[in-house]
Every structure is written in C-alpha cells, then in structure tokens.
XYZ file of C-alpha atoms in Angstrom:
343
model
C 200.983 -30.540 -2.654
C 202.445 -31.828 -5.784
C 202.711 -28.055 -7.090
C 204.562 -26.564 -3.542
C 206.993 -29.258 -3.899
C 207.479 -28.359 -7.424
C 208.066 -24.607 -6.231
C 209.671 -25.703 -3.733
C 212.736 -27.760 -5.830
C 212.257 -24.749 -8.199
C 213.716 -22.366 -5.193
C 215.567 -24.488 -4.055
C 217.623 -24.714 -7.177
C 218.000 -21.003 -7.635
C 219.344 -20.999 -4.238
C 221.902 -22.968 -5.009
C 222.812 -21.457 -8.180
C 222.816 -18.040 -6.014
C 224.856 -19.834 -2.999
C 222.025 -18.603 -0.482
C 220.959 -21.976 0.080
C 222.596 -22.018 3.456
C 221.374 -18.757 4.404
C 217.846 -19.808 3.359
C 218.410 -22.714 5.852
C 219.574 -20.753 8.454
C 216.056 -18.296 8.104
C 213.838 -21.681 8.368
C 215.818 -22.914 11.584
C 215.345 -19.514 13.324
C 211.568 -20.104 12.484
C 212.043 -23.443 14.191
C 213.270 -22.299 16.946
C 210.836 -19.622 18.024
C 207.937 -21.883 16.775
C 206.801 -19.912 14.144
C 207.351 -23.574 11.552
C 206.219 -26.981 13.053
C 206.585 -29.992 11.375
C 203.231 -32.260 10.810
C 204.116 -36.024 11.866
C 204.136 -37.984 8.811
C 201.252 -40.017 10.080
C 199.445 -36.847 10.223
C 199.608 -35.729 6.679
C 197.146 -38.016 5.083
C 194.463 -36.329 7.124
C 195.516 -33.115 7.027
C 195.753 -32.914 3.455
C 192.039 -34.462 3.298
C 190.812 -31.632 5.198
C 191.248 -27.783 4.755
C 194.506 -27.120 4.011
C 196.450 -24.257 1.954
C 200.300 -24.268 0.694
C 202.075 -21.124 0.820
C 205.153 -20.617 -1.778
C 208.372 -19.196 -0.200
C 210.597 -16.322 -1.261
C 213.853 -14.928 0.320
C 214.217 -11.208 0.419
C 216.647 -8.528 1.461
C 216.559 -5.281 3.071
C 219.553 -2.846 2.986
C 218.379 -0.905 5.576
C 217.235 -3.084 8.356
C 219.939 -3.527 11.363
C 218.895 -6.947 12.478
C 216.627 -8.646 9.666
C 218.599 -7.917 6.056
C 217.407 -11.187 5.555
C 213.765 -12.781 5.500
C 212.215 -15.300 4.332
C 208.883 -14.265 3.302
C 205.532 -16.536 3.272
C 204.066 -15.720 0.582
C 200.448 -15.670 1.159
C 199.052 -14.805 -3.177
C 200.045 -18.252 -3.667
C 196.939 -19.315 -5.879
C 195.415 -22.907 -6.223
C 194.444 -24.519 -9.553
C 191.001 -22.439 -8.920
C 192.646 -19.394 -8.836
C 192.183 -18.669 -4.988
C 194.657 -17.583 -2.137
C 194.847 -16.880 1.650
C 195.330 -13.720 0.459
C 192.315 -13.400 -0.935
C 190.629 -15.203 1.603
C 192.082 -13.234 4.579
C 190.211 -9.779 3.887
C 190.932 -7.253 6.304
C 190.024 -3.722 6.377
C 192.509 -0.938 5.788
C 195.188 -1.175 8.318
C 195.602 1.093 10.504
C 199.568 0.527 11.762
C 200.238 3.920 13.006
C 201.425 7.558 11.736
C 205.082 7.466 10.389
C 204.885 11.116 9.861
C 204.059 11.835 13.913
C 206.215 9.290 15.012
C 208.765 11.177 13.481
C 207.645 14.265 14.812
C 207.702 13.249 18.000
C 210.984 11.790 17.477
C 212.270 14.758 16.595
C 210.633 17.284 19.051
C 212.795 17.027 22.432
C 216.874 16.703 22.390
C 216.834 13.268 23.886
C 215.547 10.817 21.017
C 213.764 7.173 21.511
C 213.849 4.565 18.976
C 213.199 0.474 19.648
C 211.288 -1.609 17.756
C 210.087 -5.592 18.877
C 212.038 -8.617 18.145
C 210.578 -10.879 15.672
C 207.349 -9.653 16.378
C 204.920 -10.842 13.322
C 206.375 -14.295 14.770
C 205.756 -14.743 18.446
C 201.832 -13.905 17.951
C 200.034 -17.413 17.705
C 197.031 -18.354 15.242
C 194.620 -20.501 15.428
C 194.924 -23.999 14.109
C 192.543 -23.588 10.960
C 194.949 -20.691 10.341
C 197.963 -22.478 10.129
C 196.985 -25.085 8.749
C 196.319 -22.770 5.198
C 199.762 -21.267 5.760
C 201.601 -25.035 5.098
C 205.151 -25.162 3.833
C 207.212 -27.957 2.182
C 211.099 -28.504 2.571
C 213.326 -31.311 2.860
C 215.707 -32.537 5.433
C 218.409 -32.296 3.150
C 217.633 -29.754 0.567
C 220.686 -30.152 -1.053
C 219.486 -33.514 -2.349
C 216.211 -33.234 -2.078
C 215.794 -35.937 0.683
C 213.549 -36.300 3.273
C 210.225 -34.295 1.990
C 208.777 -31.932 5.262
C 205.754 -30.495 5.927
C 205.792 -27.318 8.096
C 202.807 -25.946 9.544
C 203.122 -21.604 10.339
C 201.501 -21.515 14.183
C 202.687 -17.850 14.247
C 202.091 -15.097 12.276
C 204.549 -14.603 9.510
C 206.207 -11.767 6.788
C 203.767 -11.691 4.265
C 200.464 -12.156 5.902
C 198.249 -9.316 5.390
C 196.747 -8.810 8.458
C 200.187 -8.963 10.458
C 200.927 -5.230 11.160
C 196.737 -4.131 11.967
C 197.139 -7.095 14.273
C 199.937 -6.135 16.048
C 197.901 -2.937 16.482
C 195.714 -3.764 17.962
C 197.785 -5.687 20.608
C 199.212 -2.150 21.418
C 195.529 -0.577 21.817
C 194.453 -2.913 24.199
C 197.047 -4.768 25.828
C 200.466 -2.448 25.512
C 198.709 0.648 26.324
C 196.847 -0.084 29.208
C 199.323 -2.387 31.055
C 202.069 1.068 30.754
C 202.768 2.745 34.227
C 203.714 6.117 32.348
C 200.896 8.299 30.440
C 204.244 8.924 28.484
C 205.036 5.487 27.948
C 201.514 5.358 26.401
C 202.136 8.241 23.897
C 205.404 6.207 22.363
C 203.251 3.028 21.888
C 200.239 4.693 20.488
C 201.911 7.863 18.866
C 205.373 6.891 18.584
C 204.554 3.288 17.097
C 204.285 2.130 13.679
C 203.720 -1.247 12.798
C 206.578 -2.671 15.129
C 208.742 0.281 15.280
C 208.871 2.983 18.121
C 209.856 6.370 18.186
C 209.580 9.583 20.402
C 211.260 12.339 22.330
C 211.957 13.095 26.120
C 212.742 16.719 27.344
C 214.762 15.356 30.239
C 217.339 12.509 30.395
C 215.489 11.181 33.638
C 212.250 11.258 31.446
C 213.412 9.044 28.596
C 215.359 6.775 31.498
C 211.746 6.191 33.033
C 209.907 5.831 29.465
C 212.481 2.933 28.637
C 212.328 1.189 31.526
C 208.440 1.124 31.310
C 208.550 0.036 27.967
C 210.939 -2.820 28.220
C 208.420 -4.106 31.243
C 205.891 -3.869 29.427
C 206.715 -5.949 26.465
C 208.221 -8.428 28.567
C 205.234 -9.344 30.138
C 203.371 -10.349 26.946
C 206.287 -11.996 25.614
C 206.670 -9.167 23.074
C 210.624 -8.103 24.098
C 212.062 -5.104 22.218
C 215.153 -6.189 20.146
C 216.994 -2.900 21.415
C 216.526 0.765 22.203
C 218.490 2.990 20.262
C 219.711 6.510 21.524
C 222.584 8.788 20.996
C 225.919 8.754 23.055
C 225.036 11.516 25.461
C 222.097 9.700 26.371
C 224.040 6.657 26.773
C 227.539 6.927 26.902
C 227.533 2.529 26.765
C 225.084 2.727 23.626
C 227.311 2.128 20.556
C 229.214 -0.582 22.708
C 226.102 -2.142 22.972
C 225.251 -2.578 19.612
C 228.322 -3.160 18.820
C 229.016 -0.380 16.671
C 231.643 1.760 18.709
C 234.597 1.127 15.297
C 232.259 2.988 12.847
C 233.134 6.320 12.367
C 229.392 7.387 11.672
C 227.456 5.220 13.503
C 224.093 5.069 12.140
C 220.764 3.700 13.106
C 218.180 3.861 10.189
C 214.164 4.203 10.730
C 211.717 5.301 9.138
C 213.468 6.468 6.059
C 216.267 8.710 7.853
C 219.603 7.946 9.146
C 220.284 8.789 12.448
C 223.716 9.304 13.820
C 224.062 8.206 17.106
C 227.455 9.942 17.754
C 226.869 13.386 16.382
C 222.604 12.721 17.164
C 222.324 14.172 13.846
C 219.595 12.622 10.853
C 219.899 12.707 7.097
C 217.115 11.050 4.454
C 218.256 7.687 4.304
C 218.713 7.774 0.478
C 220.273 5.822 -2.119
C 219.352 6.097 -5.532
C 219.286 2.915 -7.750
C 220.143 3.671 -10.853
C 218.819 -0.437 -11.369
C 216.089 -1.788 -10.699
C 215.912 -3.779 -7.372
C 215.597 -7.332 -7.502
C 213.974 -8.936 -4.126
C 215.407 -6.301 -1.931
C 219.422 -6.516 -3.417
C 220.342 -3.082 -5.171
C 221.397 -3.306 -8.752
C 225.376 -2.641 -9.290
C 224.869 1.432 -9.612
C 224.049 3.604 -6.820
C 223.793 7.631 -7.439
C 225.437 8.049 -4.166
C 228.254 6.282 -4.385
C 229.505 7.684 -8.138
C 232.548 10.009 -8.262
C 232.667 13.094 -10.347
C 234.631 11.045 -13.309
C 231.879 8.694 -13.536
C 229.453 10.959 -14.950
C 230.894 10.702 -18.600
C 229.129 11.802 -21.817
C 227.785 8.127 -22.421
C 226.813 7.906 -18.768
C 224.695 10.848 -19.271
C 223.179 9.668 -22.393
C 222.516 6.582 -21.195
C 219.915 8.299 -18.673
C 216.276 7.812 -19.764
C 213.138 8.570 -18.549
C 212.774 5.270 -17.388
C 215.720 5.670 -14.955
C 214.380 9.421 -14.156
C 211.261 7.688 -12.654
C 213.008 5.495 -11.199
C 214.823 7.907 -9.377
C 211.800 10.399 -8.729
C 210.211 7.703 -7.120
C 213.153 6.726 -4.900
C 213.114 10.486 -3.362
C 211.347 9.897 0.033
C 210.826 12.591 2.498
C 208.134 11.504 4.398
C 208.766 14.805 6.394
C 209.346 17.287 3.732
C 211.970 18.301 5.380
C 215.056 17.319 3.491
C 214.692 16.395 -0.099
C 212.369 19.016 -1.131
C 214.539 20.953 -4.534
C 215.940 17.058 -5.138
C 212.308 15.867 -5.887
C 211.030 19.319 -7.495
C 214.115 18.767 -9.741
C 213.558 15.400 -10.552
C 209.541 15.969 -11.290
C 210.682 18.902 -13.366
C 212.989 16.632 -15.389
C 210.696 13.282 -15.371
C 207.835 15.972 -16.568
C 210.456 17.661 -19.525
C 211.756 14.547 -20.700
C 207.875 12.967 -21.977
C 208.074 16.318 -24.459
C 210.969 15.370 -26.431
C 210.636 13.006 -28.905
C-alpha cells in the first residue's frame, strides 16, 4: 500500500503540473457512478489488506480518434510487487480472439447503406468476482489537491487495461448477443461485423438496416450492454448528424477502424496522420505530416529527417484493407530500406 500511495502522489503531482488534475477527477467520478470504483469502508481495510489483495497503478491516456472516450483512465494491470509479480501476469489468458477488423470492414463496405455502433462503456458494466477486484485496488484521496482524505477503491467491473477485457466481451456476444437476436442478419453484425466493442456492416435495403438496428439496440438493452450510438450517413438518416451533434462541421466524420467516414458525402479515407514526434500517452507531438504547408518543407526541415523519423512514419501507414495507402507505404519501405545504406 505504502508504494500505490507513493505512485499515487507521484501522478498526482504530474497532473497538476499538466493541469489535468480535474479531468483525471472527472474520469474517476464517471467510474463511480457506473460502479466500476467502490470505496472499501475504512473499517474494512485492515482485513482486506491481511488477505489477498493487489494494487493497480493508474495512468491517464488520450486517443485522438475516439468520438466519445479521448480520455481514459487506464488501470494498469503490469503493476509489479516487491517480488516482481502482477495481475498481469497472473491473469493468463489465451490468445484473444476479439473479432476480424479486416471483415468487419468488408462487410461495412459491401452494400450502399453502412452500419457502425459500438457499446457504451462496455469493459465497465461487466462485473467480476470479488477475489477479482479485490487484486485490481486503487488509492486516491478525497481531496487530491492536498492530499487529504486517503481512499481505497475496489474495481467490481472490468476495466481499460485488463487483459482479458476484449476475449471476454466475446464471448458475451457468442453466447448471449447472438442467440437472443431476432434477425439471422442481426447475428452476422455481432459475430462478423464486431470487433472487440465496435460494430460494423452493410444493408442492401434501407428497410434492412432499419430492422438490423432496431434488433440490435433490443438486444443490448436487455443485458444492460446499450450501444452508445449508431452511426450512418445522411441519406440513411436525414436526423443523423443532428443527433450527434455534428450538423456545423463541414465534413462530418465518424472514425473506426482506422478510416474516416464521412457521413455527409458517405465517403471513407485512411484515417491518417503522420507524427513526425513521437506520441506521448496518446497526445501527438507538435508536428503532424498532414497538416504542413508547402513552405514548411525547407532545406533544414528536410535534413532534419532521419531514419528514425522514416520508421516512424512507415509504421504509422495503416491500411488494414490495402486499399488506400498502398504506393505511400511501398515508398516509405523503399526509403526506410535506402536510408540503412548510407553511412
């Protein structure tokens, strides 16, 4: 314990010194609130921390690319004791299956009226049993700020960073998702069209993806698994952009799976990027290939390239459908591959 609350202050202070404290806050009460984090009475603790018990450190992370979730606070489950051992480690699990990316987006992109959804906070509505979370234990304070008020949070949910999260969830679509859907179609997006928590498929007729919708959004009601939202394009659903709130944006975008797709013009691009920097937790560094104007590229810009940053760059090329990127990553292997012969 003495070495989590030591992490913890240690976070705590680069929080502040980041001004994300608040933010960080905010994460833990939404945890609170869906009862994911419950705090152990304090005349609890003494036996708990006699028995089997397991801290987890935290971490904060960001993701440019999610729509609702930039932000997450992350359990992290390699935390090692003084013996060197973690839940991690502990938690084996076979390979996880978690889907096909590269069907789902098949199917996404076989029929002219597209499907996407994925479930809301799923990794933390699925409960685990009490031995469980009690080796998933966090420590906070009531006022962080000052340190006061030392909490202990037990995780009765699962949780970003535990291994066996996504081949759990799964398995929850094989054999209680699947079977409860009144459409074979509605079947095909879970077990096709999913991956991890993400859905996505294609409906020849508007009527069929109406029906397929429907289906699904009874379906994960009645496990307590809702969808967050179904995304479509504007012809589908005139109301769509409304919805999410996104009818001011000239190119309104929903982004999946590594591709952007536009929900006005039901058009997709590779959702690319290129950091010139490496990331840091999820947060781009200051220099993005995409964004540069032709001036930018001066003579020291262009020496300044190295083959550091061509890896870097090589490796940011994803097409998980070899459809779009194909001459940019040839080019870049071709120039990662020239640049090791000069010396």
């Amino acid at each position: 314990m003495k070495a989590a609350t030591s992490r913890t202050d240690m976070i705590i202070s680069r929080l502040i010194k980041k001004d994300q404290l608040k933010q960080f806050q905010e994460e833990i009460d939404k945890k609170i609130a869906i009862g994911c984090l419950e705090q152990i009475p304090e005349e609890e603790i003494e036996t708990l921390l006699k028995g089997v018990h397991h801290f987890c450190y935290l971490q904060l992370v960001f993701s440019e690319n999610s729509e609702s979730t930039s932000t997450r606070m992350i359990n992290n489950t390699l935390t090692g004791t003084p013996g060197g051992t973690s839940y991690s480690i502990e938690n084996k699990v076979p390979v996880s299956e978690i889907g096909d990316s590269h069907e789902s987006l098949l199917n996404f992109l076989l029929y002219r009226y597209g499907y996407s959804s994925d479930i809301s906070k799923c990794y933390l509505r699925v409960l685990v049993d009490s031995l469980t979370a009690n080796l998933r234990l966090m420590v906070w304070y009531k006022n962080p700020l000052k340190r006061e008020g030392l909490i202990i949070y037990r995780r009765n949910t699962m949780d970003f960073g535990d291994a066996a999260s996504a081949l759990i969830v799964r398995i929850i679509q094989k054999k209680f998702l699947s079977p409860k859907a009144k459409l074979e179609a509605t079947r095909h997006t879970i077990l096709a069209g999913g991956y991890a928590d993400n859905y996505s498929d294609s409906f020849e007729s508007l009527g069929e993806y109406k029906a397929v919708s429907k289906d699904m959004n009874e379906v994960h009601d009645e496990i307590g698994l809702p969808l967050k939202a179904t995304y479509c394009d504007i012809k589908t659903d005139p109301e769509i952009l409304k919805k999410l709130g996104k009818e001011d944006e000239e190119a309104p975008c929903y982004n999946f799976l590594g591709i952007a797709w536009n929900l006005r013009e039901n058009t997709v691009l590779p959702n690319t990027y290129f950091n010139l920097c490496k990331k840091l937790k999820g947060q781009s560094g200051e220099k993005k290939l995409m964004d540069m104007q032709p001036e930018d590229f001066t003579e020291s810009f262009l020496a300044g390239i190295t083959r550091r940053v061509l890896s870097r760059l090589a490796a940011q090329a994803y097409d998980r459908l070899g459809l779009f990127l194909g001459p940019i990553i040839s080019g870049l292997k071709i120039l990662v591959s020239r640049s090791t012969e000069l010396s």
